[in-house]
Amino acid sequence: MSRPNFGIPKGLLVTLKNIIRHPVTVQYPDERLVISRRARGTDIIWNKNTCIACRACERACPTKAISIDVSRGEDKKLKVDRFQIDFGTCIACGLCVESCPVEDALYMSYSYERAVYRREDLISSDDELLPGEGKQPSGYAHPEVEKTLTLQTLLLDKDREDSQ
Amino acid sequence: MTNPTEAEVITAIREVFGEGAAKLDDRSGILVPVDMWLRVATYLCKDRGFNYLGDLTAIDYKDHFEILYRIISLEKNQSLLIRVESTDREHPEAPSVITIWRGADFMEREVYDLMGIDFLGRSPLRRIFLWEGFEGYPLRKDFSL
Amino acid sequence: MNVKTEPLAINMGPLHPSTHGVFRMLAVLDGEVIVDLEPVFGYLHRGIEKLAEEKTYKQVIPLTDRLDYVSSMSNNLVYVLAVEKLAGIEVPERAQHIRVIMAELQRIASHLMAIGTWANDLGTFFTPFMYMFREREKIIDLFEMVSGQRLLYNYLRFGGLSHDLPDEFLPAVRKLLKVMPGYLNEYEELLKENEIVLARSMGIGVLPEELAINASASGPVLRGSGVKWDIRKVDPYSLYQHFDFDIPTGITGDSYDRYRVRLEEIRQSLHIIDQATQDLPAGEVKSKVPLNLRPPRGEAYSHIEAPRGELGCYVVSDGSTNPYRFHIRAPSLINLTCLKDMVMGLKIADAIVTFGSIDICMAEVDR
């Protein structure tokens, strides 16, 4: 306010400086950024062989998206008859993965695209949840997986420390 | 933030309003009878410097409703918890403190909307979040989802 | 000449472009001057307080994310503080430091958004908004790195954090601390002396000190009116007493003062993060907490200085696995109490500016 009528040109100078700056956006889906190594993606990956059917994930789920049917087999061991997740109600909070007592039974996925035509298509059960093609587990609550993934791209990396 | 010794405030309230005006609650805070609350509140705000209403909420304890006022003195950096009980299950009532603390306006409307406690002495309460014509008060324990 | 006009009631919203969500203002106008105004809300009411009574203590943490989705970390913090007080859980020092870093990064991100949208309400069509979103994006990147999501972090746990920081976090924060002051100067140059901004915001939406206190305003709205009141100073939590920072205050309590307070608070937050990262102790980030937490009978209230004001959380336990009562003191809702007084006698366009300067999040207002 000490120098009246200077405010607008000063502001325009900032805009001018920003016009010549390198753009910060990328052209999705042609260019993609690497997401966090701990990403809580839109899918949950379940390993049928290591699951001990304790139902901890079912109890941990705040939206009751997971439903499990368990029965006792002939060898007196618990086994899972049906493992179903409704991704329409899943809020990707990750509490199920955290609560899992087994080291390699439940993972959040590393994917972030999940669009379907019908709501029923969002309900996945049994074999659809198994690890497989295009189902990269994320490092959320699994530090050993986290180490193997590429580092996340940060917008901060585009800044030069001496630029300002 | 320090709590003034509740005993000290109780003694002060009792000196002005008589023996029954304040009681130490065994959890924390001061229990004030509902019919004396408005006068005690005026005293606490004007004479004791509790000029800021931090929070106002209510709890349904099934046999009675408890309304909690968390009042703060900005100068002395003290906070005080006041409990007011309303025992009528059908039509719980409490005096409105909106004339003392303007900030109570939306908080009282919220408590009315979700808990069904009527605050007297202010413009008629209307629902604030739910629509007009909604039946029941969701935060009461007998309202099941 | 004294021209008489009929009062005209107009209805803005529930989704007026500049009303920051599904908010409705019922304004009665005399010509273009506001003579009465009533805020109407509830369009986003999800009944979180009731929902929480049916969930276990841990399951409420993702619910608190959804209160004020622009500052989820603060909501997480106030809830875990309340439950820790209730159950008597100790938090390791490293986790406390990281909580401070997260809360302050969140404050920067939230204030950037507040200033950006407020500038938008003034009519600066998206230029400052986009600049500020660029810097907010850098902070969101950091949150994504530690928690795995960009908006609803669900990062804090009772007794600490869900995970320790990744190795690449601290260098990134140090870099942020280096570049951020330059960007803040840029924003100041852009808006601070701009004549249009000054004309539109100085003396507009004045909230006098007495009314601000009486109407329980908090956060930048209260401090903009000149009251030096900050929960981090007056009732320290999470080791805030060990950090050195100032409380910026305004003088007149108008929209411009609130903008200045927010900008200055970003600088102070950077200063706090700088101290917290420098002496970050090593060690555990989570203390042992039973899987199915059952706090003893009782009640606890915690309050923190969230970006929007005093955020309080009140939890009552009856000894079972889910809270008996869960209450949130929402600063966004309570700050709206004096909106009517602030816009009386102003033009309708000024009401938008005033409303923007209060900086509310509808998800927190309605809960």
XYZ file of C-alpha atoms in Angstrom:
676
model
C 0.000 0.000 0.000
C 3.063 2.177 0.236
C 3.302 2.285 -3.549
C -0.209 2.753 -4.885
C -1.146 1.375 -8.299
C 1.768 -1.033 -8.422
C -0.111 -4.109 -7.277
C -1.579 -5.244 -10.593
C 1.625 -4.936 -12.681
C 3.472 -6.769 -9.934
C 0.928 -9.566 -10.051
C 1.113 -9.718 -13.828
C 4.866 -10.116 -13.589
C 4.308 -13.254 -11.525
C 1.936 -14.571 -14.156
C 4.487 -13.806 -16.867
C 7.159 -15.688 -14.946
C 4.838 -18.666 -14.711
C 4.011 -18.650 -18.412
C 7.594 -19.459 -19.305
C 7.955 -22.037 -16.537
C 7.976 -25.713 -17.394
C 4.462 -27.225 -17.170
C 3.739 -29.360 -14.114
C 0.924 -31.446 -15.594
C 1.245 -34.656 -17.579
C -0.912 -35.935 -20.402
C -2.779 -38.833 -18.801
C -3.351 -41.570 -20.038
C -0.454 -41.273 -22.493
C 1.946 -40.266 -19.768
C 1.591 -41.787 -16.330
C 3.174 -40.978 -13.026
C 4.432 -43.683 -10.716
C 2.140 -43.915 -7.706
C 3.170 -44.401 -4.107
C 4.876 -47.622 -3.215
C 2.375 -47.956 -0.380
C -0.603 -47.227 -2.634
C -3.922 -48.489 -1.402
C -5.268 -49.394 -4.789
C -8.709 -50.281 -6.020
C -8.269 -54.007 -5.661
C -7.433 -56.461 -2.921
C -5.271 -59.475 -3.628
C -5.899 -62.614 -1.633
C -3.633 -65.598 -1.461
C -5.759 -68.679 -1.042
C -2.916 -70.999 -0.139
C -1.626 -69.068 2.840
C -4.963 -67.819 4.198
C -5.731 -69.465 7.536
C -9.440 -68.559 7.496
C -9.292 -66.585 10.750
C -11.758 -63.937 9.504
C -9.736 -61.094 11.031
C -10.135 -59.066 7.841
C -13.892 -59.509 7.885
C -14.063 -58.176 11.439
C -11.705 -55.303 10.697
C -13.676 -53.995 7.722
C -15.566 -50.821 8.686
C -18.038 -51.071 5.817
C -18.677 -54.818 5.943
C -17.459 -55.200 2.387
C -15.756 -58.524 3.064
C -17.787 -61.672 3.643
C -16.230 -65.058 4.232
C -17.736 -68.514 4.589
C -15.553 -70.875 6.561
C -15.954 -74.564 7.201
C -13.909 -77.227 8.944
C -12.463 -79.746 6.546
C -12.027 -83.474 7.116
C -8.544 -82.929 8.529
C -10.072 -80.591 11.218
C -8.426 -77.577 9.577
C -10.351 -74.429 8.774
C -10.767 -73.707 5.107
C -12.383 -70.906 3.174
C -15.411 -71.847 1.126
C -16.162 -68.401 -0.192
C -14.207 -65.172 0.031
C -16.089 -62.205 -1.355
C -15.321 -58.502 -1.439
C -17.769 -55.886 -2.622
C -15.582 -53.139 -4.053
C -18.653 -50.934 -4.340
C -18.614 -50.518 -0.562
C -14.881 -50.961 -0.007
C -13.361 -47.630 1.043
C -9.753 -48.761 0.547
C -8.840 -47.969 4.153
C -6.384 -50.862 4.345
C -7.476 -52.064 7.791
C -8.056 -55.603 6.499
C -4.513 -55.890 5.206
C -3.143 -54.505 8.458
C -5.162 -56.897 10.577
C -4.094 -60.012 8.658
C -1.966 -62.196 10.967
C -0.356 -64.071 8.066
C 2.523 -62.423 6.299
C 1.575 -63.084 2.691
C -2.155 -63.639 2.498
C -3.732 -60.256 1.843
C -2.413 -57.290 -0.124
C -3.778 -54.009 -1.367
C -3.264 -53.720 -5.091
C -1.080 -51.264 -6.919
C -3.716 -50.393 -9.531
C -5.822 -47.256 -9.637
C -8.223 -47.795 -12.519
C -11.405 -49.652 -11.905
C -14.434 -48.691 -13.966
C -17.195 -51.188 -14.691
C -20.560 -50.997 -16.365
C -22.616 -52.619 -13.644
C -22.478 -52.525 -9.860
C -22.546 -56.297 -9.714
C -19.233 -56.355 -11.570
C -17.644 -54.713 -8.552
C -18.259 -57.769 -6.408
C -15.278 -60.086 -6.669
C -15.037 -63.463 -5.065
C -12.628 -66.376 -4.727
C -10.626 -66.799 -7.924
C -11.052 -63.198 -9.074
C -9.105 -62.083 -6.006
C -6.153 -64.405 -6.502
C -2.829 -62.938 -7.577
C -2.276 -63.104 -11.282
C -1.701 -61.228 -14.492
C -1.744 -57.458 -14.034
C -2.287 -57.725 -10.325
C 0.710 -56.155 -8.739
C 0.508 -56.160 -4.931
C 1.339 -52.860 -3.290
C 3.694 -52.333 -0.398
C 0.982 -51.229 2.018
C 1.700 -53.039 5.308
C 4.178 -55.215 3.387
C 7.624 -53.609 3.597
C 9.225 -56.485 1.669
C 7.051 -55.685 -1.367
C 7.554 -51.958 -0.886
C 11.292 -52.321 -1.429
C 10.819 -53.940 -4.835
C 8.633 -51.197 -6.327
C 9.877 -48.122 -8.168
C 10.095 -44.825 -6.348
C 7.070 -42.583 -6.565
C 7.318 -39.593 -8.903
C 7.139 -36.373 -6.944
C 6.110 -33.042 -8.341
C 8.696 -31.641 -5.984
C 11.424 -33.197 -8.136
C 10.605 -30.733 -10.903
C 11.692 -27.865 -8.653
C 15.295 -26.866 -8.704
C 16.432 -25.902 -5.242
C 18.089 -22.749 -6.517
C 15.249 -21.743 -8.832
C 13.524 -19.499 -6.324
C -4.942 -24.620 29.536
C -5.571 -25.094 33.225
C -8.689 -26.079 35.030
C -9.633 -23.789 37.868
C -10.151 -25.878 40.973
C -13.700 -26.961 40.500
C -14.259 -26.833 44.253
C -13.427 -23.157 44.208
C -15.959 -22.394 41.468
C -18.579 -24.507 43.231
C -18.071 -22.588 46.449
C -18.451 -19.325 44.552
C -21.646 -20.490 42.834
C -23.084 -21.732 46.112
C -22.369 -18.412 47.789
C -24.431 -16.596 45.193
C -27.194 -19.066 44.382
C -27.461 -21.284 47.453
C -26.419 -24.803 48.397
C -28.210 -26.698 45.636
C -26.873 -24.714 42.716
C -23.740 -26.736 42.041
C -22.379 -30.156 42.770
C -19.091 -31.802 41.933
C -19.617 -34.617 39.481
C -17.691 -37.797 40.246
C -16.362 -38.027 36.656
C -15.272 -34.422 36.140
C -16.958 -31.090 35.907
C -19.773 -29.413 37.768
C -23.361 -30.575 37.857
C -25.863 -27.716 37.748
C -29.633 -28.222 38.133
C -31.472 -27.432 34.942
C -33.740 -24.779 36.474
C -30.815 -22.751 37.813
C -28.520 -23.143 34.831
C -29.416 -19.924 33.028
C -28.665 -17.768 36.083
C -25.479 -19.686 36.870
C -24.379 -19.358 33.241
C -24.900 -15.602 33.301
C -22.837 -15.410 36.480
C -20.043 -17.573 35.053
C -19.865 -15.511 31.872
C -20.185 -12.003 33.330
C -18.498 -12.329 36.720
C -16.084 -15.227 36.333
C -14.879 -14.371 32.840
C -15.922 -17.566 31.043
C -16.713 -15.656 27.887
C -16.175 -18.367 25.264
C -18.380 -21.389 24.749
C -16.062 -24.097 23.536
C -18.469 -26.909 22.926
C -22.054 -27.871 23.575
C -23.277 -31.390 23.191
C -25.638 -33.899 24.724
C -25.516 -37.561 25.627
C -28.374 -39.995 25.978
C -27.825 -42.088 29.115
C -31.107 -43.953 28.543
C -32.671 -42.780 31.826
C -31.662 -39.163 31.425
C -30.095 -36.761 28.969
C -26.964 -34.945 29.877
C -26.064 -31.651 28.231
C -22.425 -30.684 28.396
C -21.118 -27.141 28.179
C -17.403 -26.640 27.859
C -16.780 -23.010 28.708
C -13.467 -21.233 28.419
C -12.027 -18.058 29.808
C -9.743 -16.600 27.176
C -8.047 -14.142 29.556
C -7.256 -16.628 32.294
C -6.804 -19.591 29.931
C -9.089 -21.801 31.967
C -11.695 -24.265 30.896
C -14.628 -25.634 32.832
C -17.032 -28.454 32.127
C -20.651 -27.978 33.143
C -23.156 -30.824 33.132
C -26.869 -30.194 33.036
C -29.293 -33.081 33.310
C -32.684 -33.294 31.724
C -34.724 -36.227 32.944
C -37.934 -35.999 30.935
C -37.713 -38.735 28.333
C -40.550 -37.485 26.165
C -39.911 -33.758 26.175
C -36.422 -32.997 27.478
C -35.884 -29.299 27.980
C -33.116 -26.940 28.949
C -32.776 -23.172 28.947
C -31.116 -21.665 25.918
C -27.827 -19.880 26.570
C -27.869 -18.074 23.245
C -28.286 -14.682 24.947
C -25.073 -15.299 26.901
C -22.967 -17.041 24.254
C -24.036 -16.400 20.661
C -21.974 -19.395 19.596
C -24.573 -21.687 21.135
C -26.930 -20.973 18.243
C -26.023 -23.741 15.816
C -24.857 -26.089 18.557
C -28.270 -25.969 20.232
C -29.974 -26.486 16.903
C -27.760 -29.472 16.281
C -28.546 -30.998 19.674
C -32.248 -30.397 19.053
C -32.046 -31.966 15.624
C -30.138 -35.096 16.548
C -31.009 -35.579 20.222
C -34.403 -33.924 20.492
C -33.683 -31.630 23.418
C -35.719 -28.452 23.364
C -33.946 -25.249 24.300
C -36.335 -22.674 25.720
C -36.099 -18.930 25.494
C -34.924 -18.561 21.911
C -36.516 -18.468 18.497
C -38.308 -21.776 17.857
C -35.848 -24.514 17.011
C -35.890 -26.050 13.596
C -33.995 -29.038 12.313
C -30.554 -28.094 11.062
C -29.204 -31.174 9.239
C -32.199 -33.411 8.713
C -35.223 -32.382 6.736
C -38.455 -31.069 8.201
C -40.762 -33.972 8.832
C -38.034 -36.437 9.740
C -39.315 -38.710 12.478
C -37.293 -39.420 15.557
C -33.970 -38.171 16.852
C -31.076 -40.227 15.488
C -28.564 -39.864 18.304
C -30.952 -41.215 20.926
C -30.144 -44.737 21.931
C -33.608 -46.065 21.053
C -33.201 -44.957 17.444
C -31.716 -47.892 15.617
C -30.150 -47.730 12.196
C -33.470 11.039 -3.776
C -34.636 8.218 -1.542
C -35.850 5.317 -3.628
C -37.799 2.609 -1.873
C -37.545 -0.974 -2.986
C -39.404 -4.139 -2.181
C -37.350 -6.666 -0.224
C -36.468 -9.572 -2.453
C -35.673 -13.033 -1.094
C -33.227 -14.928 -3.228
C -32.006 -18.422 -2.828
C -28.371 -19.151 -3.582
C -27.478 -22.760 -3.765
C -27.506 -25.620 -2.790
C -24.748 -25.726 -5.354
C -23.838 -22.178 -6.178
C -20.431 -22.424 -7.859
C -18.651 -20.382 -5.235
C -20.261 -21.829 -2.145
C -17.640 -24.512 -1.514
C -20.029 -27.427 -1.583
C -23.704 -28.051 -1.111
C -24.483 -24.943 0.873
C -27.545 -22.756 0.560
C -27.892 -19.119 1.492
C -31.318 -17.578 1.805
C -30.677 -13.882 1.366
C -33.219 -11.085 1.625
C -32.116 -8.158 -0.475
C -33.064 -4.521 -0.512
C -31.896 -3.560 -3.961
C -28.491 -5.187 -3.906
C -27.928 -4.803 -0.186
C -28.359 -7.791 2.102
C -30.833 -7.168 4.908
C -31.200 -10.737 6.113
C -29.377 -13.979 5.500
C -29.904 -17.487 6.664
C -27.475 -20.306 5.961
C -29.123 -23.641 5.239
C -27.183 -26.891 5.269
C -27.537 -30.573 5.875
C -27.271 -31.739 2.286
C -24.146 -33.722 3.100
C -25.281 -35.126 6.431
C -24.116 -38.732 6.741
C -24.679 -39.207 10.452
C -21.050 -39.933 11.259
C -21.664 -39.489 15.002
C -24.315 -42.183 14.940
C -22.354 -44.437 12.593
C -19.369 -44.338 14.935
C -21.459 -45.800 17.753
C -21.818 -48.979 15.736
C -18.164 -49.379 14.816
C -15.155 -50.464 16.808
C -12.712 -47.817 17.962
C -10.261 -48.577 15.169
C -12.925 -48.562 12.478
C -13.829 -44.986 13.382
C -10.432 -43.707 12.166
C -11.340 -44.036 8.461
C -14.670 -42.391 9.300
C -12.938 -39.333 10.742
C -11.054 -38.978 7.453
C -14.347 -38.142 5.874
C -15.255 -35.289 8.206
C -13.162 -32.582 6.678
C -11.673 -34.213 3.635
C -9.363 -31.264 2.961
C -7.519 -31.916 6.224
C -7.933 -35.586 7.035
C -4.716 -35.778 9.020
C -6.017 -33.290 11.608
C -9.235 -35.260 11.999
C -7.268 -38.458 12.526
C -5.138 -36.682 15.098
C -7.959 -35.314 17.215
C -9.685 -38.672 17.374
C -6.621 -40.725 18.261
C -5.698 -38.153 20.919
C -9.127 -38.522 22.496
C -8.985 -42.321 22.532
C -5.403 -42.322 23.800
C -6.499 -40.087 26.656
C -9.431 -42.392 27.327
C -7.449 -45.616 27.315
C -4.235 -44.195 28.730
C -2.028 -45.145 25.790
C 1.506 -43.801 25.593
C 2.837 -42.571 22.261
C 6.533 -42.911 21.340
C 8.398 -39.680 20.854
C 9.206 -40.342 17.203
C 5.523 -40.836 16.441
C 4.692 -37.575 18.213
C 7.207 -35.719 16.074
C 5.859 -37.254 12.883
C 2.340 -36.324 13.949
C 3.409 -32.717 14.289
C 5.040 -32.803 10.848
C 1.881 -34.277 9.336
C -0.454 -31.851 11.081
C 1.573 -28.877 9.934
C 1.917 -30.125 6.347
C -1.841 -30.566 6.420
C -2.299 -27.027 7.651
C -0.213 -25.704 4.760
C -2.158 -27.761 2.222
C -5.481 -26.679 3.662
C -4.588 -23.007 3.921
C -3.309 -23.003 0.340
C -6.649 -24.338 -0.765
C -8.457 -21.798 1.432
C -6.558 -18.865 -0.023
C -6.894 -20.216 -3.547
C -10.650 -20.660 -3.399
C -11.034 -17.350 -1.628
C -9.133 -15.630 -4.427
C -11.470 -17.415 -6.792
C -14.453 -15.970 -4.957
C -12.931 -12.541 -5.481
C -13.070 -13.112 -9.198
C -9.454 -13.945 -9.997
C -10.466 -16.635 -12.383
C -8.389 -19.669 -11.313
C -4.918 -18.170 -11.674
C -3.921 -18.017 -7.989
C -6.005 -21.109 -7.349
C -3.985 -23.161 -9.816
C -0.656 -21.850 -8.503
C -1.652 -22.822 -4.985
C -2.936 -26.179 -6.094
C 0.458 -26.833 -7.631
C 2.133 -26.427 -4.239
C -0.651 -28.325 -2.494
C -0.008 -31.168 -4.914
C 3.581 -31.379 -3.680
C 2.337 -31.861 -0.130
C -0.315 -34.347 -1.220
C 2.508 -36.299 -2.902
C 4.236 -36.543 0.467
C 1.068 -37.782 2.134
C 0.633 -40.334 -0.613
C 4.174 -41.486 0.001
C 3.614 -42.172 3.696
C 0.017 -43.334 3.794
C -0.761 -44.675 0.340
C -3.627 -42.374 -0.487
C -3.941 -38.805 -1.558
C -6.968 -37.546 0.326
C -8.237 -39.957 2.981
C -5.035 -40.920 4.695
C -6.100 -43.134 7.597
C -2.523 -42.840 8.792
C -2.611 -42.324 12.545
C -3.304 -45.152 14.958
C -3.806 -45.377 18.686
C -0.347 -45.285 20.182
C 1.385 -44.000 17.095
C 1.199 -44.345 13.346
C 0.274 -47.128 10.963
C 3.742 -47.128 9.375
C 7.070 -45.461 9.798
C 8.199 -42.856 7.294
C 9.799 -44.165 4.117
C 13.470 -43.303 3.653
C 12.785 -40.878 0.827
C 10.367 -38.790 2.928
C 12.769 -36.617 4.904
C 14.862 -35.434 1.922
C 11.623 -34.521 0.147
C 10.346 -32.528 3.120
C 13.659 -30.690 3.404
C 13.397 -29.779 -0.242
C 9.839 -28.578 0.262
C 11.010 -26.382 3.118
C 13.645 -24.898 0.805
C 11.389 -24.067 -2.124
C 8.203 -23.113 -0.281
C 9.215 -19.616 0.956
C 9.867 -18.569 -2.643
C 6.417 -19.639 -3.702
C 4.848 -17.883 -0.723
C 6.526 -14.658 -1.797
C 5.113 -15.239 -5.234
C 1.585 -15.507 -3.855
C 2.102 -12.380 -1.840
C 3.230 -10.472 -4.883
C 0.240 -11.780 -6.748
C -2.440 -10.778 -4.264
C -1.174 -8.721 -1.352
C -0.969 -5.342 -3.026
C -3.377 -5.948 -5.845
C -5.718 -2.954 -5.828
C -8.743 -4.995 -6.838
C -8.154 -7.511 -4.061
C -7.715 -4.701 -1.560
C -10.867 -2.926 -2.705
C -12.894 -6.100 -2.619
C -11.707 -7.448 0.716
C -10.566 -4.636 3.031
C -13.366 -3.637 5.358
C -15.565 -6.397 3.953
C -17.053 -8.958 6.293
C -15.767 -7.334 9.452
C -16.036 -9.474 12.556
C -15.422 -7.411 15.711
C -13.376 -8.975 18.470
C -16.187 -9.203 21.044
C -18.568 -10.829 18.597
C -15.908 -13.286 17.454
C -15.394 -14.432 21.047
C -19.076 -14.422 21.902
C -19.974 -16.407 18.789
C -17.302 -19.071 19.554
C -15.370 -18.395 16.367
C -12.036 -20.175 16.226
C -8.970 -20.592 14.104
C -8.009 -17.945 11.542
C -11.466 -16.349 11.873
C -10.891 -15.632 15.569
C -7.259 -14.658 15.082
C -8.145 -12.441 12.147
C -10.213 -10.415 14.603
C -7.158 -9.849 16.737
C -7.539 -12.507 19.420
C -4.278 -14.290 20.151
C -5.765 -17.710 20.781
C -4.252 -20.876 19.440
C -4.836 -24.312 20.984
C -1.262 -25.274 20.111
C -0.076 -22.585 22.551
C -2.788 -22.489 25.203
C -3.300 -26.246 25.565
C -0.337 -27.951 23.889
C -0.715 -31.484 22.586
C 1.742 -33.759 20.731
C 4.877 -31.940 21.914
C 3.855 -28.551 20.488
C 5.235 -26.971 23.653
C 8.756 -27.815 22.452
C 8.464 -25.956 19.174
C 8.942 -22.276 18.683
C 6.389 -20.416 16.593
C 4.335 -17.223 16.571
C 0.599 -16.708 16.423
C -0.188 -14.229 13.659
C -3.230 -12.040 14.298
C -5.202 -9.518 12.296
C -6.340 -6.072 13.371
C -9.756 -5.231 12.000
C -11.153 -8.712 11.420
C -12.073 -8.239 7.772
C -11.658 -10.714 4.932
C -8.215 -9.371 4.083
C -7.000 -9.889 7.637
C -8.099 -13.505 7.576
C -6.184 -13.978 4.330
C -3.076 -12.423 5.856
C -3.356 -14.603 8.952
C -3.556 -17.756 6.829
C -0.558 -16.779 4.725
C 1.486 -16.021 7.825
C 0.404 -19.288 9.440
C 1.858 -21.172 6.481
C 5.228 -19.541 7.224
C 4.980 -20.504 10.876
C 4.047 -24.065 9.923
C 7.145 -24.314 7.750
C 9.163 -23.129 10.732
C 7.632 -25.841 12.942
C 8.260 -28.568 10.353
C 11.840 -27.387 10.091
C 12.352 -27.846 13.844
C 10.493 -31.153 13.951
C 12.528 -32.699 11.128
C 15.814 -31.490 12.538
C 15.565 -33.292 15.849
C 13.495 -36.243 14.739
C 14.316 -38.991 17.247
C 14.825 -42.574 16.143
C 12.899 -45.486 17.537
C 9.502 -47.102 17.434
C 6.482 -45.397 15.904
C 3.793 -47.499 17.503
C 3.301 -48.682 21.044
C 1.612 -51.945 21.880
C -2.157 -51.605 21.769
C -4.602 -54.500 22.082
C -6.097 -55.541 18.759
C -9.631 -55.102 19.995
C -9.384 -52.009 22.102
C -11.754 -51.766 25.066
C -11.099 -48.505 26.888
C -12.299 -48.381 30.502
C -15.574 -46.662 31.330
C -15.204 -42.934 31.137
C -15.000 -40.047 28.791
C -12.334 -37.946 27.151
C -12.268 -34.707 25.256
C -9.393 -33.638 23.088
C -9.098 -30.535 21.016
C -6.530 -29.439 18.490
C -5.889 -26.434 16.326
C -7.061 -27.731 12.970
C -6.605 -25.552 9.877
C -10.202 -24.362 10.178
C -10.254 -23.762 13.897
C -10.673 -25.580 17.139
C -11.500 -29.155 16.274
C -12.724 -31.095 19.266
C -13.504 -34.737 19.754
C -15.498 -36.115 22.645
C -15.577 -39.868 23.194
C -17.594 -41.660 25.868
C -16.828 -45.288 26.593
C -19.046 -47.806 28.327
C -16.304 -50.418 28.424
C -17.301 -52.166 25.209
C -15.513 -52.283 21.872
C -17.426 -49.424 20.335
C -17.806 -45.848 21.541
C -20.963 -45.057 23.493
C -20.980 -41.513 22.187
C -18.756 -39.867 19.614
C -19.030 -36.155 19.154
C -17.083 -33.786 16.952
C -16.876 -30.080 17.632
C -16.837 -28.880 14.057
C -15.139 -25.513 13.608
C -16.662 -25.045 10.159
C -20.185 -25.194 11.542
C -19.568 -22.918 14.499
C -17.651 -20.338 12.475
C -20.755 -19.919 10.333
C -22.749 -18.667 13.339
C -21.754 -15.062 12.767
C -21.936 -15.133 8.959
C -25.190 -13.191 9.089
C -23.678 -10.420 11.200
C -20.673 -10.199 8.927
C -22.590 -9.722 5.692
C -25.416 -7.454 6.905
C -25.533 -4.311 4.817
C -23.061 -5.582 2.253
C -23.639 -6.259 -1.417
C -24.442 -9.764 -2.551
C -21.021 -10.200 -4.186
C -19.345 -9.293 -0.893
C -21.264 -12.034 0.867
C -19.486 -14.555 -1.341
C -16.105 -13.056 -0.473
C -16.906 -13.095 3.234
C -18.169 -16.629 3.076
C -15.022 -17.689 1.217
C -12.808 -16.030 3.817
C -14.372 -18.073 6.637
C -13.111 -21.174 4.829
C -15.471 -24.003 5.609
C -15.692 -27.554 4.419
C -19.269 -28.712 3.974
C -18.455 -32.292 4.868
C -17.454 -31.082 8.303
C -20.415 -28.728 8.698
C -22.954 -31.459 8.023
C -21.056 -34.493 9.264
